[in-house]
PDB file of C-alpha atoms in Angstrom:
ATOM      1  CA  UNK A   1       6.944  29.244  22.096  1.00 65.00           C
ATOM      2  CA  UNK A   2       3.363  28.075  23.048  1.00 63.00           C
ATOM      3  CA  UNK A   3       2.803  24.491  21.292  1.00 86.00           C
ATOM      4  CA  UNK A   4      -1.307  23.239  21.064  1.00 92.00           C
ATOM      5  CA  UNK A   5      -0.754  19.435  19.643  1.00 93.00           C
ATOM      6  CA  UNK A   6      -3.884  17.492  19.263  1.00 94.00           C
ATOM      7  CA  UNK A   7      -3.380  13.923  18.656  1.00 89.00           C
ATOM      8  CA  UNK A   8      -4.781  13.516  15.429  1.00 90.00           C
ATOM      9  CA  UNK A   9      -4.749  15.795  11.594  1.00 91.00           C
ATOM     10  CA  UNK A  10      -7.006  13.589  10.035  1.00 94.00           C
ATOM     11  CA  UNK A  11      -9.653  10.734  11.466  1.00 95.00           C
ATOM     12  CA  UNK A  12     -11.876   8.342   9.091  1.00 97.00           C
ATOM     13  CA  UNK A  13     -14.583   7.080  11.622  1.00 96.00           C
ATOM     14  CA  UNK A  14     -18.216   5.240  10.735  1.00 97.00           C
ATOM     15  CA  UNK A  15     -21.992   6.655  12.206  1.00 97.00           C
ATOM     16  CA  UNK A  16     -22.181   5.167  15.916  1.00 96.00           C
ATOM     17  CA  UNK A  17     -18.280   4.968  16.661  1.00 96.00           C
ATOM     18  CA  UNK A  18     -16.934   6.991  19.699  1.00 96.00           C
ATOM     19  CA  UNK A  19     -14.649   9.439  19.106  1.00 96.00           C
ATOM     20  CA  UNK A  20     -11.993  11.080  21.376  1.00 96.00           C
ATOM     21  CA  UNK A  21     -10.217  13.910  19.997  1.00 97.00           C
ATOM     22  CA  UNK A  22      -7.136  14.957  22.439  1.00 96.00           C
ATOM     23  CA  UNK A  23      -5.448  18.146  22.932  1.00 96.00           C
ATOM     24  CA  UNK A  24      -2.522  19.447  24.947  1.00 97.00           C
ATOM     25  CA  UNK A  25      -0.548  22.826  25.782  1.00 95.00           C
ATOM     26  CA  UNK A  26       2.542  22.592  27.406  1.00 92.00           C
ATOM     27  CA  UNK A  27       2.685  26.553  28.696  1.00 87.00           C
ATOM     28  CA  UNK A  28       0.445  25.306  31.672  1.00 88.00           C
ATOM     29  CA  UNK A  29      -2.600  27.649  30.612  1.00 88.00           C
ATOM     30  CA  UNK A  30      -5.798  26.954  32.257  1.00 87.00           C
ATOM     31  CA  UNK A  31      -8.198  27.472  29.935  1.00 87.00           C
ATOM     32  CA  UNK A  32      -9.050  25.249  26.768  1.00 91.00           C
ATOM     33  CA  UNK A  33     -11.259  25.196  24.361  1.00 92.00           C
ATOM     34  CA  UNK A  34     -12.890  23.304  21.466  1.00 95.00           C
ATOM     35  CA  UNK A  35     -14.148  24.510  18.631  1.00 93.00           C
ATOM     36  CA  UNK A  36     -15.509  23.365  15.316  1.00 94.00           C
ATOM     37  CA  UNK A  37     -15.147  24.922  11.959  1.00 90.00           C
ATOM     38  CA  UNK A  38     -17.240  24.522   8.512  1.00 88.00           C
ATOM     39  CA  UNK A  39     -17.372  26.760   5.569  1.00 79.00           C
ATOM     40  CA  UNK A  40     -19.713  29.620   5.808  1.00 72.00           C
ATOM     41  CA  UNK A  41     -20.624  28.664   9.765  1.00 76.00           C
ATOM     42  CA  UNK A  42     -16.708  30.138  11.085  1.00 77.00           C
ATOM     43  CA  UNK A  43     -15.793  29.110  14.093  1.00 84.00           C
ATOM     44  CA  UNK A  44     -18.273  27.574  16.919  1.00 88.00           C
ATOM     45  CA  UNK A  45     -17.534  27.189  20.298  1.00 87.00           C
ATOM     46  CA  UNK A  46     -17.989  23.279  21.636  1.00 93.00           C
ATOM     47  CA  UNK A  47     -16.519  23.255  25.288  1.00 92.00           C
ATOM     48  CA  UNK A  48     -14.261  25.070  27.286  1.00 88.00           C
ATOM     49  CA  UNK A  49     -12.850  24.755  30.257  1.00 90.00           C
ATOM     50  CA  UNK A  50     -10.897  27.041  32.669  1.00 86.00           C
ATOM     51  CA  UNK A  51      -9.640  24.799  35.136  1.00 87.00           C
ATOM     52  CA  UNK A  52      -8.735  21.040  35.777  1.00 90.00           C
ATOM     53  CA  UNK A  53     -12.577  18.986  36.498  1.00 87.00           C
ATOM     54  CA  UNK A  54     -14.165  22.083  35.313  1.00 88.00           C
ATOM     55  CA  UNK A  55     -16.012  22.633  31.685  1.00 90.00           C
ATOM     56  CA  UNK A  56     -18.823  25.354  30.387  1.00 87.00           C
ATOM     57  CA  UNK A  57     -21.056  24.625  27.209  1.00 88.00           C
ATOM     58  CA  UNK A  58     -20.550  26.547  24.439  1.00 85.00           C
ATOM     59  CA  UNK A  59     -22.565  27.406  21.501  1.00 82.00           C
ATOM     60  CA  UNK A  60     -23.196  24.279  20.386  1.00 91.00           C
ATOM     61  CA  UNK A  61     -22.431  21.207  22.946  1.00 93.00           C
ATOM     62  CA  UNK A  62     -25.021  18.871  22.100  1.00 94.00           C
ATOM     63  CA  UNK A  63     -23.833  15.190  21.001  1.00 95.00           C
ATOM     64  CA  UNK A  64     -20.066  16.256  22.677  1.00 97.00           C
ATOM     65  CA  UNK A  65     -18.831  15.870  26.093  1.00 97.00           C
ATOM     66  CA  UNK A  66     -15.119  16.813  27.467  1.00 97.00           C
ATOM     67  CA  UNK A  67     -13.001  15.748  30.151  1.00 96.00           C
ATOM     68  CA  UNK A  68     -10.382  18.056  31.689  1.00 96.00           C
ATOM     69  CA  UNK A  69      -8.549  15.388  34.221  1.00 94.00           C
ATOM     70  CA  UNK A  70      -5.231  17.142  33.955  1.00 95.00           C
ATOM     71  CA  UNK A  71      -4.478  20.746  33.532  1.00 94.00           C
ATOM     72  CA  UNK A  72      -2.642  20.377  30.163  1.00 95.00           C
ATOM     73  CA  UNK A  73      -5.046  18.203  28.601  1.00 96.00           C
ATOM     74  CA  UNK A  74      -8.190  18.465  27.076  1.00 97.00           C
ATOM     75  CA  UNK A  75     -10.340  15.890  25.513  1.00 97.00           C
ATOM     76  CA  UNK A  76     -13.362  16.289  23.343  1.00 97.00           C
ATOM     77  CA  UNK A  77     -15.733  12.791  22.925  1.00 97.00           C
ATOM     78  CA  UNK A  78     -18.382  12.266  20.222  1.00 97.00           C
ATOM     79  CA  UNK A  79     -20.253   9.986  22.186  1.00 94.00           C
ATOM     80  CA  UNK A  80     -21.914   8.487  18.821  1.00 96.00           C
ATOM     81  CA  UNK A  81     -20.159   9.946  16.101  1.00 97.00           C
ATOM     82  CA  UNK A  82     -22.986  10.929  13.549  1.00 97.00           C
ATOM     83  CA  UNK A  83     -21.895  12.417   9.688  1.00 97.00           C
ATOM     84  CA  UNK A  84     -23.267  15.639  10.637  1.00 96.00           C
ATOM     85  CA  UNK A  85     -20.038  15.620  13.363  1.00 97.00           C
ATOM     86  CA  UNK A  86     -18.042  15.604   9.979  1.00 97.00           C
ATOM     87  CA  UNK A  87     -15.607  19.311  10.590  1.00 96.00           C
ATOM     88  CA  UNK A  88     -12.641  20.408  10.854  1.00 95.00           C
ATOM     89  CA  UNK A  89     -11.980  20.536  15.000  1.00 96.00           C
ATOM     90  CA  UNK A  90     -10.011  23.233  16.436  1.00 94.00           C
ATOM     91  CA  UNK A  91      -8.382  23.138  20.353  1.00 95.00           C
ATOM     92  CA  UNK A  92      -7.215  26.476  21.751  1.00 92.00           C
ATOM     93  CA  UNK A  93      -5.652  27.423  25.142  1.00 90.00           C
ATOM     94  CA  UNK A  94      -5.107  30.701  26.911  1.00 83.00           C
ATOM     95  CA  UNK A  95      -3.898  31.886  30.589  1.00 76.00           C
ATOM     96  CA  UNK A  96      -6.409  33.475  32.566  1.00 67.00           C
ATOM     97  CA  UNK A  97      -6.247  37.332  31.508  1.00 58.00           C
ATOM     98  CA  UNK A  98      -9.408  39.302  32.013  1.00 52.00           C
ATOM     99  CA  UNK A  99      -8.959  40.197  28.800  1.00 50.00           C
ATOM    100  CA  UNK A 100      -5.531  41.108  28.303  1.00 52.00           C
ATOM    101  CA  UNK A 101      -4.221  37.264  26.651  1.00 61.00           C
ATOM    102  CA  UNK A 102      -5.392  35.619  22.880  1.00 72.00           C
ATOM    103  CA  UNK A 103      -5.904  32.195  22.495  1.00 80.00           C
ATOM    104  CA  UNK A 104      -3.253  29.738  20.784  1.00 85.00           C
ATOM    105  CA  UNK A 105      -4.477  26.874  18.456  1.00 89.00           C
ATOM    106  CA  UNK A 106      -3.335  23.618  17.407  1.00 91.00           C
ATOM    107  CA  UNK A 107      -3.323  22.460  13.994  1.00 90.00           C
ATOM    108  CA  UNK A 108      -6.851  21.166  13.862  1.00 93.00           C
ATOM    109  CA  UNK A 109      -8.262  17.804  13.627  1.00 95.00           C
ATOM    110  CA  UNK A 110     -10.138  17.043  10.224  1.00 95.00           C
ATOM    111  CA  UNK A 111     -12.623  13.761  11.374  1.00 97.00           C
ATOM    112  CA  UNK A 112     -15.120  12.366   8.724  1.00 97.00           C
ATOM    113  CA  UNK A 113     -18.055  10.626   9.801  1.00 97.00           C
ATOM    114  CA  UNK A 114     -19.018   8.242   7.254  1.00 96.00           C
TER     115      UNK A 114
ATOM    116  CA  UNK B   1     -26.862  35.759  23.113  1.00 79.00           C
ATOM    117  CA  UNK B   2     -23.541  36.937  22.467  1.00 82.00           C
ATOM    118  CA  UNK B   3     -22.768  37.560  18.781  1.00 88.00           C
ATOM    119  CA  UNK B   4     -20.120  38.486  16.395  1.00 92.00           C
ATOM    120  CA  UNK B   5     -20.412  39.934  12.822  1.00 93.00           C
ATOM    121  CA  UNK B   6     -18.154  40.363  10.005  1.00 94.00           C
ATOM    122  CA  UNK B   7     -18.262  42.470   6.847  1.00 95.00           C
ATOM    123  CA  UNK B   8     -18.138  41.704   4.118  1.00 95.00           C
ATOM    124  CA  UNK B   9     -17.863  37.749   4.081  1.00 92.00           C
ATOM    125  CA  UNK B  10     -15.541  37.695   1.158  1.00 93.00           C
ATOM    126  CA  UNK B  11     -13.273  40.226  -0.973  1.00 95.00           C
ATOM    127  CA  UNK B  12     -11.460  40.156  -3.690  1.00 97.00           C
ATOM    128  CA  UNK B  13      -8.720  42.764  -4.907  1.00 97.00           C
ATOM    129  CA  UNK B  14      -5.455  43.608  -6.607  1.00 97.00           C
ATOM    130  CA  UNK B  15      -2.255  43.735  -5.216  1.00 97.00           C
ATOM    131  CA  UNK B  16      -1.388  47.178  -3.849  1.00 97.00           C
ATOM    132  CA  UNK B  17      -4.909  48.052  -2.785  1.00 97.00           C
ATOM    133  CA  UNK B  18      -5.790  49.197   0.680  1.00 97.00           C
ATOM    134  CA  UNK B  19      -8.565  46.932   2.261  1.00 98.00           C
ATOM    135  CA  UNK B  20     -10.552  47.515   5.321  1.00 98.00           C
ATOM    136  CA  UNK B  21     -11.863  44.627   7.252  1.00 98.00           C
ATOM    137  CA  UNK B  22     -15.356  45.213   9.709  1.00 98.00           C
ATOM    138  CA  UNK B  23     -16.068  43.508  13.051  1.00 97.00           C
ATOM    139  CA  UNK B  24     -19.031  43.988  15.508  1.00 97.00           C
ATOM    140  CA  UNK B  25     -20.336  42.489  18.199  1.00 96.00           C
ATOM    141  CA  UNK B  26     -22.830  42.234  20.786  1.00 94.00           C
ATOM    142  CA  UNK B  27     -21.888  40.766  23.887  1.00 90.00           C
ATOM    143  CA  UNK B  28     -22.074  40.557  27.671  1.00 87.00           C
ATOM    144  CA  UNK B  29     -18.789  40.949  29.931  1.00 86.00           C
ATOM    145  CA  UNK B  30     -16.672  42.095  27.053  1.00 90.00           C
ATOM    146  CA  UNK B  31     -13.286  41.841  27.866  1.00 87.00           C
ATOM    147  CA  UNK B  32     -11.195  42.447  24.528  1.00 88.00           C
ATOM    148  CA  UNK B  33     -11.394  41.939  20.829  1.00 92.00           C
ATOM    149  CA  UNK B  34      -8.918  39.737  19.153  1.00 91.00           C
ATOM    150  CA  UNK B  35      -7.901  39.341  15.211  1.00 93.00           C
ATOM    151  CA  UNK B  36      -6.597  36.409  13.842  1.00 91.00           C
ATOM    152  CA  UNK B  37      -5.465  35.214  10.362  1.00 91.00           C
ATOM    153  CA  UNK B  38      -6.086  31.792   8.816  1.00 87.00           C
ATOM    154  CA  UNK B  39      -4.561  30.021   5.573  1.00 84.00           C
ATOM    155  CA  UNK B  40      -4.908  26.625   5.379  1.00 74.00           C
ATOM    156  CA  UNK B  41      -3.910  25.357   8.931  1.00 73.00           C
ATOM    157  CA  UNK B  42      -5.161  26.707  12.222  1.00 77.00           C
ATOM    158  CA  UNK B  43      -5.533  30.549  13.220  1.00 83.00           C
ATOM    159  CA  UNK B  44      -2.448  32.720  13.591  1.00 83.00           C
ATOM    160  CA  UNK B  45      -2.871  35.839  16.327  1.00 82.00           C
ATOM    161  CA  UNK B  46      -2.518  39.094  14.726  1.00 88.00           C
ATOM    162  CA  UNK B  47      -3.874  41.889  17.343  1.00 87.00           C
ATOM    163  CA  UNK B  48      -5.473  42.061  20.605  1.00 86.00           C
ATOM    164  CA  UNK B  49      -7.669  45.081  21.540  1.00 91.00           C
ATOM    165  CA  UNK B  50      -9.055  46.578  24.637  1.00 88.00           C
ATOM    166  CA  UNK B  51      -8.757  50.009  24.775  1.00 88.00           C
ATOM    167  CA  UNK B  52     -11.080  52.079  22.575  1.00 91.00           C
ATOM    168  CA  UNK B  53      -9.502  54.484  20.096  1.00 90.00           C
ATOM    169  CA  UNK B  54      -5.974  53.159  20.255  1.00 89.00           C
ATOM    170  CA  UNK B  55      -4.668  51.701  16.669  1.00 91.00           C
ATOM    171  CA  UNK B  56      -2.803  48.860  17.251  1.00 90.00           C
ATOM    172  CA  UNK B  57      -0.049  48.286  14.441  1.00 90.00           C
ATOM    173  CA  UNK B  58       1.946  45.438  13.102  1.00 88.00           C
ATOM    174  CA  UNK B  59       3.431  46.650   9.640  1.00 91.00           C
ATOM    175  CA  UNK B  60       0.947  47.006   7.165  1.00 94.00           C
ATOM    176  CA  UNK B  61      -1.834  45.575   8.760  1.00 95.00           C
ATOM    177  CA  UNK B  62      -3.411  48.108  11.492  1.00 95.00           C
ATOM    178  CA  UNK B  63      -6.542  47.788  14.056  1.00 96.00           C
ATOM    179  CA  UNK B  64      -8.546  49.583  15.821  1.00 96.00           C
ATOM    180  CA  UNK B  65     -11.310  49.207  18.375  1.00 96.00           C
ATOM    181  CA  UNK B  66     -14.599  51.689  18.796  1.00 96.00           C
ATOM    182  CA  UNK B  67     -16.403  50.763  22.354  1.00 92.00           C
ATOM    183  CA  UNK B  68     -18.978  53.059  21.976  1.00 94.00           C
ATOM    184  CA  UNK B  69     -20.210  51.591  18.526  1.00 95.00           C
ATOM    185  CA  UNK B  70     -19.234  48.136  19.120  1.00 96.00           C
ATOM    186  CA  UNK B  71     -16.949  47.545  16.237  1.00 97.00           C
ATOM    187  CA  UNK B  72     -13.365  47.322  15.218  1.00 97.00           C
ATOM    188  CA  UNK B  73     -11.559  47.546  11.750  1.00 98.00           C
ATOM    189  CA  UNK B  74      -8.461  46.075  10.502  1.00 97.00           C
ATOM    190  CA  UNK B  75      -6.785  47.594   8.110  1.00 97.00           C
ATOM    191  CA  UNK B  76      -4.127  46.370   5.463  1.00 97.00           C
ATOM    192  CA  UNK B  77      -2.295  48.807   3.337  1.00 96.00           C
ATOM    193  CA  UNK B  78      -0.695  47.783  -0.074  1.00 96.00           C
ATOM    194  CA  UNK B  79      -2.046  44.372   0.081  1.00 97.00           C
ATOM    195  CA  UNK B  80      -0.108  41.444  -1.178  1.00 96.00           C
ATOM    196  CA  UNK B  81      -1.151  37.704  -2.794  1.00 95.00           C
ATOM    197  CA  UNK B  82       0.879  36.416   0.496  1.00 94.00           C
ATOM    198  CA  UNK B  83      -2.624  38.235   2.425  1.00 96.00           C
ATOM    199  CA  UNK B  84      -4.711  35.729   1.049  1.00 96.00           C
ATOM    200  CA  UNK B  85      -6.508  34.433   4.179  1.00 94.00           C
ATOM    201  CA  UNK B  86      -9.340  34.203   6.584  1.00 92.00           C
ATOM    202  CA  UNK B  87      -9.756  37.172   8.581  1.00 94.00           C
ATOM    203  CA  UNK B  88     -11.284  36.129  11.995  1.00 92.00           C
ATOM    204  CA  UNK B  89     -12.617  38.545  14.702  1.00 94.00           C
ATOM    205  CA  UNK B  90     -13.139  37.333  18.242  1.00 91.00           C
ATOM    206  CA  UNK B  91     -14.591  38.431  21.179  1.00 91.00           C
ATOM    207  CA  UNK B  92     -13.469  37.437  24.615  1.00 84.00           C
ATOM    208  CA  UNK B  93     -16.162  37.641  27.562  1.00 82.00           C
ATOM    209  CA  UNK B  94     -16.455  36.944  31.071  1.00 72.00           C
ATOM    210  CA  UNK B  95     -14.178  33.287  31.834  1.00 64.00           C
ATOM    211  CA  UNK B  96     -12.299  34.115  28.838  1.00 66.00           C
ATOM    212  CA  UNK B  97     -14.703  32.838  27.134  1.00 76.00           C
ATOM    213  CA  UNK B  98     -14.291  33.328  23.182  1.00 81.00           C
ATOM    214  CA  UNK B  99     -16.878  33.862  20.357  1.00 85.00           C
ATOM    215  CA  UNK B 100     -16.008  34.083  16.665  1.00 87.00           C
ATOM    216  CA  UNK B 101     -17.420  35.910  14.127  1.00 89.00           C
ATOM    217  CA  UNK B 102     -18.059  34.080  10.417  1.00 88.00           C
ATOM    218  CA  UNK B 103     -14.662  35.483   8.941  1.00 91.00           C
ATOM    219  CA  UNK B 104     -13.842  37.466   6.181  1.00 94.00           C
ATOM    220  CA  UNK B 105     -11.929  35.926   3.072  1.00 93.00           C
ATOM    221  CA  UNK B 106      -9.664  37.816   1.129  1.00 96.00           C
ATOM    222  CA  UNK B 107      -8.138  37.168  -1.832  1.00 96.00           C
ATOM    223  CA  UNK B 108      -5.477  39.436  -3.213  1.00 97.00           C
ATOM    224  CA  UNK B 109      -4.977  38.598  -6.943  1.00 96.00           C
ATOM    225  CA  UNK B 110      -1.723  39.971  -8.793  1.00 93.00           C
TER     226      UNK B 110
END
C-alpha cells in the first residue's frame, strides 16, 4: 500500500514564526505536491515537484517555498507564517504517468496561525 | 489559466436516490480526469479517466468522461448516508500537474 505521512495533524503557531510542514512517500514516486484546502475555495495547488532539486509554482505560491533534497521527501516552509496561512494542508505524491496514475494523499496538516 | 468546475456545490437527498455529480474543465495538456471522495480526513481515489466515452465502474458509483464537451459525470445509484462526502474532480496536465475543482458535497439523509 502507498503511505503519504506528513509530520504533523495539527500545528498552533503565532504571526511571524516559520513553519516547515514535512511530507514523505515511501513508494519512491517522483512527483509531490502541496496543496491547501478551505471551505468553499477546494483544493489549491501550492508547489509541486517532479523530481529531487526540482519544484513548479502552483496556483497560489506566494508567502511558501519548498525544498525537495531527497526524492521521498517534500517540505513546504511558511517563511513568516501570517493568520491568513491558517488551512488545512494537504501533500500528495504520484509516479510519473502521462496521465495514466492518481495522486495519493496524506492525512493533512491542520496549522493555525494565531 | 487552467480551470476546473463543479456542479452543483452542494446536494442534499434521501437514501435510495440516484445522484449525478458534474465536472468540467478547461485546461492545457490534459492528460486524464480523476475523482476522488473526501469525509473528514484526506481524499480517497475513486476513478481515473482518459478515454472519452468509456464508463468506468466501481459498484454503485459510475463515471464517465466526454472529451469533446469537456466534462465528466459521476454517477451513484441508490445512494446511502455512508455517501456523505466531498466529491472532488481533478484534472491532470502536462508534468502531472493536478488542478482541483471546488467539490461537490453530498449529503444523503435517511
Amino acid at each position: 500500500d502507498v503511505k503519504v505521512t506528513q509530520s504533523s495533524r495539527y500545528l498552533v503557531k503565532r504571526t511571524g514564526e516559520k513553519v516547515f510542514l514535512e511530507c514523505v512517500q515511501d513508494m519512491d514516486h517522483e512527483n509531490m505536491f502541496w496543496y491547501r484546502q478551505d471551505p468553499g475555495l477546494g483544493l489549491r495547488l501550492i508547489y509541486f515537484s517532479y523530481d529531487v532539486k526540482m519544484k513548479e509554482k502552483g496556483d497560489i505560491p506566494e508567502g511558501y517555498s519548498v525544498s525537495r533534497e531527497k526524492k521521498e521527501r517534500f517540505s513546504l516552509i511558511l517563511e513568516s507564517a501570517s493568520t491568513n496561512q491558517t488551512s488545512m494542508y494537504l501533500c500528495a505524491s504520484s509516479w510519473t504517468s502521462g496521465g495514466g496514475v492518481a495522486q495519493y494523499f496524506g492525512p493533512g496538516t491542520r496549522l493555525l496561525v494565531l | 489559466e487552467d480551470k476546473v468546475v463543479q456542479s452543483p456545490l452542494s446536494l442534499v437527498v434521501h437514501e435510495g436516490d440516484t445522484v449525478t455529480l458534474n465536472c468540467s474543465y478547461e485546461v492545457t495538456n490534459f492528460r486524464s480526469l480523476l475523482w476522488y471522495k473526501q469525509e473528514k480526513k484526506a481524499p480517497t481515489f475513486l476513478f481515473m479517466l482518459t478515454s472519452s466515452g468509456i464508463e468506468k465502474k466501481s459498484g454503485r458509483l459510475s463515471s464517465i468522461l466526454d472529451k469533446k464537451e469537456l466534462s465528466s459525470i459521476l454517477n451513484i445509484t441508490a445512494t446511502q448516508t455512508g455517501d456523505s462526502a466531498i466529491y472532488l474532480c481533478a484534472v491532470k496536465t502536462s508534468y502531472d500537474k493536478v488542478i482541483f475543482g471546488p467539490g461537490t458535497s453530498l449529503s444523503v439523509i435517511p
